[in-house]
């Protein structure tokens, strides 16, 4: 974990209430897809944890949903402004378990970290299958970006306005795959747990205090003892999770 002052390069809307922000700064503490940053906002006591969508030697891309006063404040920020962030938080996904035919499952704001996983797999020469779940057509984002990485992309919407009508598990049960990686809301996770045919890794969304393991506010029980979602997670392996 490192604390940095970074510069906003861009901050734009890409879907209904969904913003994409690109920031410039030191990215050396990021080592795996699925890690997150913690953003300090003026007038807010707690930092805002946001998953990293992508990064390179000089930039970090995050995608966030406007859901409260903190993210509303972020959405008003302009290129050239500075941010105070804690960087390189969380354990991230381990893609070495993927096998030759992995499936990536993202629901809503759980989609962004799946992009980093997809890119890392593509760099290893592994073609991913990707299932993206949304409520409606106006919520859909990043389909083309995953396709540009060579992935087979399936989109589901609850109202049937785009792609397959239904939920990510409606597609998952029809696919052949070697392993799964997923990030999204708890109801989606429980549906995947009842459907998935292989081992996999879940990245949990959780309210956090410090974001780096000191306050113990995001602790959960696992089959191997208590773990902190912010530090020992957010990624947990299927076999250790107590539902």
XYZ file of C-alpha atoms in Angstrom:
243
model
C 0.000 0.000 0.000
C 1.202 3.485 -0.878
C -0.315 6.941 -0.484
C -0.138 9.115 -3.595
C -1.323 12.447 -4.902
C -2.483 11.792 -8.451
C -3.870 13.948 -11.269
C -7.216 13.380 -12.972
C -6.782 13.035 -16.741
C -10.454 12.451 -17.577
C -13.789 11.818 -15.860
C -16.734 10.977 -18.110
C -20.121 9.270 -18.128
C -20.225 5.907 -19.976
C -23.700 4.627 -18.963
C -26.593 5.601 -16.707
C -25.026 6.836 -13.422
C -21.718 5.162 -14.414
C -18.516 7.205 -14.600
C -15.072 6.350 -15.947
C -12.111 8.204 -14.447
C -8.501 7.988 -15.613
C -5.838 9.229 -13.203
C -2.112 9.722 -13.651
C 0.450 8.774 -11.026
C 2.650 6.067 -9.513
C 1.151 2.616 -10.163
C 4.033 0.503 -8.857
C 2.022 -0.846 -5.898
C -0.561 -2.444 -8.215
C 0.414 -6.044 -8.943
C -2.804 -7.980 -9.696
C -6.219 -7.400 -11.265
C -8.927 -7.008 -8.634
C -7.005 -4.679 -6.321
C -8.549 -1.341 -5.358
C -7.720 2.227 -4.398
C -9.121 4.280 -1.516
C -9.931 7.891 -2.387
C -9.926 10.806 0.074
C -12.698 13.333 -0.564
C -12.978 16.817 0.862
C -15.444 16.954 3.751
C -15.786 13.164 4.008
C -14.474 11.281 7.041
C -13.995 7.907 5.316
C -12.203 7.308 2.053
C -14.128 5.725 -0.850
C -12.875 2.280 -1.977
C -13.069 1.855 -5.766
C -11.954 -1.206 -7.743
C -9.243 -0.739 -10.357
C -10.482 -1.470 -13.857
C -7.128 -1.214 -15.620
C -3.672 0.268 -15.185
C -0.335 0.719 -16.930
C 2.995 2.256 -15.950
C 1.536 5.741 -15.515
C -2.265 5.607 -15.338
C -5.111 3.961 -13.432
C -8.634 3.578 -14.806
C -11.550 3.286 -12.383
C -15.253 2.930 -13.124
C -17.746 3.879 -10.424
C -21.477 4.291 -9.954
C -23.050 7.468 -8.608
C -24.899 6.188 -5.538
C -24.371 8.787 -2.796
C -22.827 12.115 -1.892
C -19.254 10.810 -2.164
C -19.565 9.482 -5.692
C -21.673 12.513 -6.655
C -18.732 14.642 -5.538
C -16.352 12.507 -7.592
C -18.558 12.826 -10.671
C -18.174 16.633 -10.581
C -14.365 16.505 -10.629
C -12.562 17.800 -13.708
C -9.393 16.937 -15.589
C -6.386 18.576 -13.959
C -7.662 18.260 -10.387
C -5.695 16.236 -7.822
C -6.732 13.258 -5.716
C -5.245 11.781 -2.546
C -5.368 7.983 -2.853
C -4.196 4.892 -1.047
C -3.049 2.571 -3.808
C -2.440 -1.164 -4.229
C -5.016 -2.338 -1.685
C -6.398 -5.880 -1.489
C -5.068 -9.216 -2.654
C -6.485 -9.330 -6.204
C -7.272 -12.308 -8.428
C -4.830 -15.156 -9.040
C -5.190 -16.011 -12.727
C -2.774 -18.959 -12.511
C -5.770 -21.174 -11.635
C -7.738 -20.240 -14.759
C -7.196 -23.320 -16.869
C -7.588 -23.022 -20.630
C -11.246 -21.954 -20.754
C -12.086 -19.580 -17.893
C -15.322 -17.659 -17.512
C -15.455 -14.141 -16.057
C -18.717 -12.957 -14.511
C -19.378 -9.309 -13.682
C -22.566 -7.792 -12.334
C -23.078 -4.019 -12.529
C -20.157 -2.234 -10.858
C -18.577 -5.678 -10.476
C -17.744 -5.510 -14.191
C -14.626 -3.232 -14.011
C -12.243 -5.602 -12.157
C -13.193 -8.348 -14.621
C -11.614 -6.266 -17.376
C -8.232 -6.408 -15.648
C -8.550 -10.176 -15.297
C -9.486 -10.502 -18.969
C -6.507 -8.423 -20.068
C -4.065 -10.442 -17.959
C -5.451 -13.699 -19.364
C -5.224 -12.339 -22.911
C -1.582 -11.441 -22.323
C -1.003 -15.098 -21.375
C -2.668 -16.235 -24.583
C -5.834 -17.436 -22.819
C -9.191 -16.572 -24.381
C -11.864 -15.831 -21.787
C -15.608 -16.167 -21.861
C -17.223 -13.118 -20.259
C -20.743 -12.751 -18.857
C -21.866 -9.220 -18.018
C -25.072 -8.732 -16.041
C -27.124 -5.518 -15.907
C -30.666 -4.436 -15.118
C -31.385 -2.725 -18.434
C -29.860 -1.573 -21.734
C -29.103 1.895 -20.317
C -26.831 0.278 -17.716
C -24.646 -1.680 -20.152
C -20.984 -0.726 -20.496
C -17.615 -2.187 -21.600
C -18.992 -4.903 -23.903
C -16.833 -3.698 -26.800
C -13.760 -3.308 -24.590
C -13.909 -6.973 -23.571
C -14.455 -8.011 -27.186
C -11.365 -6.008 -28.182
C -9.369 -8.324 -25.883
C -10.609 -11.299 -27.902
C -13.157 -12.535 -25.360
C -16.485 -14.157 -26.142
C -18.915 -11.741 -24.470
C -22.458 -12.492 -23.308
C -24.652 -9.701 -21.918
C -27.741 -10.305 -19.796
C -30.358 -7.767 -18.734
C -33.079 -8.394 -16.184
C -35.692 -6.652 -18.337
C -34.566 -8.189 -21.630
C -33.858 -4.825 -23.281
C -30.375 -5.950 -24.381
C -28.740 -9.334 -24.867
C -30.184 -12.334 -23.041
C -33.202 -11.700 -20.847
C -32.492 -12.925 -17.334
C -29.430 -13.230 -15.131
C -25.777 -14.203 -15.491
C -26.518 -17.727 -14.286
C -28.887 -18.275 -17.227
C -25.834 -18.059 -19.487
C -23.398 -19.692 -17.075
C -25.336 -22.960 -16.914
C -25.047 -23.297 -20.704
C -21.269 -22.784 -20.931
C -18.328 -25.162 -20.745
C -15.559 -23.668 -18.618
C -12.467 -24.598 -16.591
C -12.676 -22.026 -13.754
C -14.576 -18.837 -12.870
C -13.732 -15.352 -11.631
C -16.522 -13.055 -10.471
C -17.346 -9.717 -8.877
C -20.788 -8.312 -8.129
C -23.612 -8.148 -5.585
C -24.327 -10.854 -3.008
C -27.575 -12.148 -4.608
C -25.618 -12.799 -7.813
C -22.890 -14.600 -5.858
C -25.389 -16.912 -4.187
C -26.957 -17.723 -7.557
C -23.506 -18.493 -8.988
C -22.695 -20.689 -5.996
C -25.804 -22.748 -6.741
C -24.944 -23.006 -10.450
C -21.150 -23.135 -10.890
C -19.572 -26.458 -11.854
C -15.942 -25.646 -11.011
C -13.806 -23.897 -8.424
C -13.486 -20.140 -8.688
C -12.717 -16.829 -7.050
C -15.225 -14.272 -5.716
C -14.362 -10.601 -5.206
C -16.604 -9.237 -2.452
C -18.044 -5.734 -2.233
C -18.034 -4.563 1.383
C -18.341 -1.349 3.373
C -14.897 -0.464 4.739
C -13.401 1.768 7.376
C -9.653 2.041 6.891
C -9.293 -0.130 3.771
C -5.980 -1.691 4.813
C -6.760 -4.091 7.661
C -6.280 -1.965 10.775
C -9.847 -1.336 11.929
C -11.225 -4.896 11.445
C -14.534 -3.362 10.325
C -14.915 -5.624 7.287
C -14.018 -8.957 8.889
C -15.883 -12.098 7.857
C -15.782 -15.739 8.875
C -14.288 -18.297 6.492
C -13.595 -22.016 6.797
C -9.998 -21.083 7.619
C -10.728 -18.429 10.242
C -11.639 -14.748 10.179
C -10.456 -12.683 7.235
C -10.550 -8.966 6.478
C -12.182 -8.235 3.127
C -10.003 -5.161 2.589
C -6.629 -6.865 3.205
C -7.025 -10.678 3.089
C -9.610 -10.140 0.327
C -11.538 -8.800 -1.446
C -10.923 -12.017 -3.391
C -11.788 -15.294 -1.669
C -11.610 -18.798 -3.154
C -14.890 -20.683 -3.446
C -13.811 -23.505 -1.141
C -13.125 -21.213 1.846
C -16.373 -19.213 1.821
C -19.086 -19.723 4.416
C -22.408 -18.671 2.890
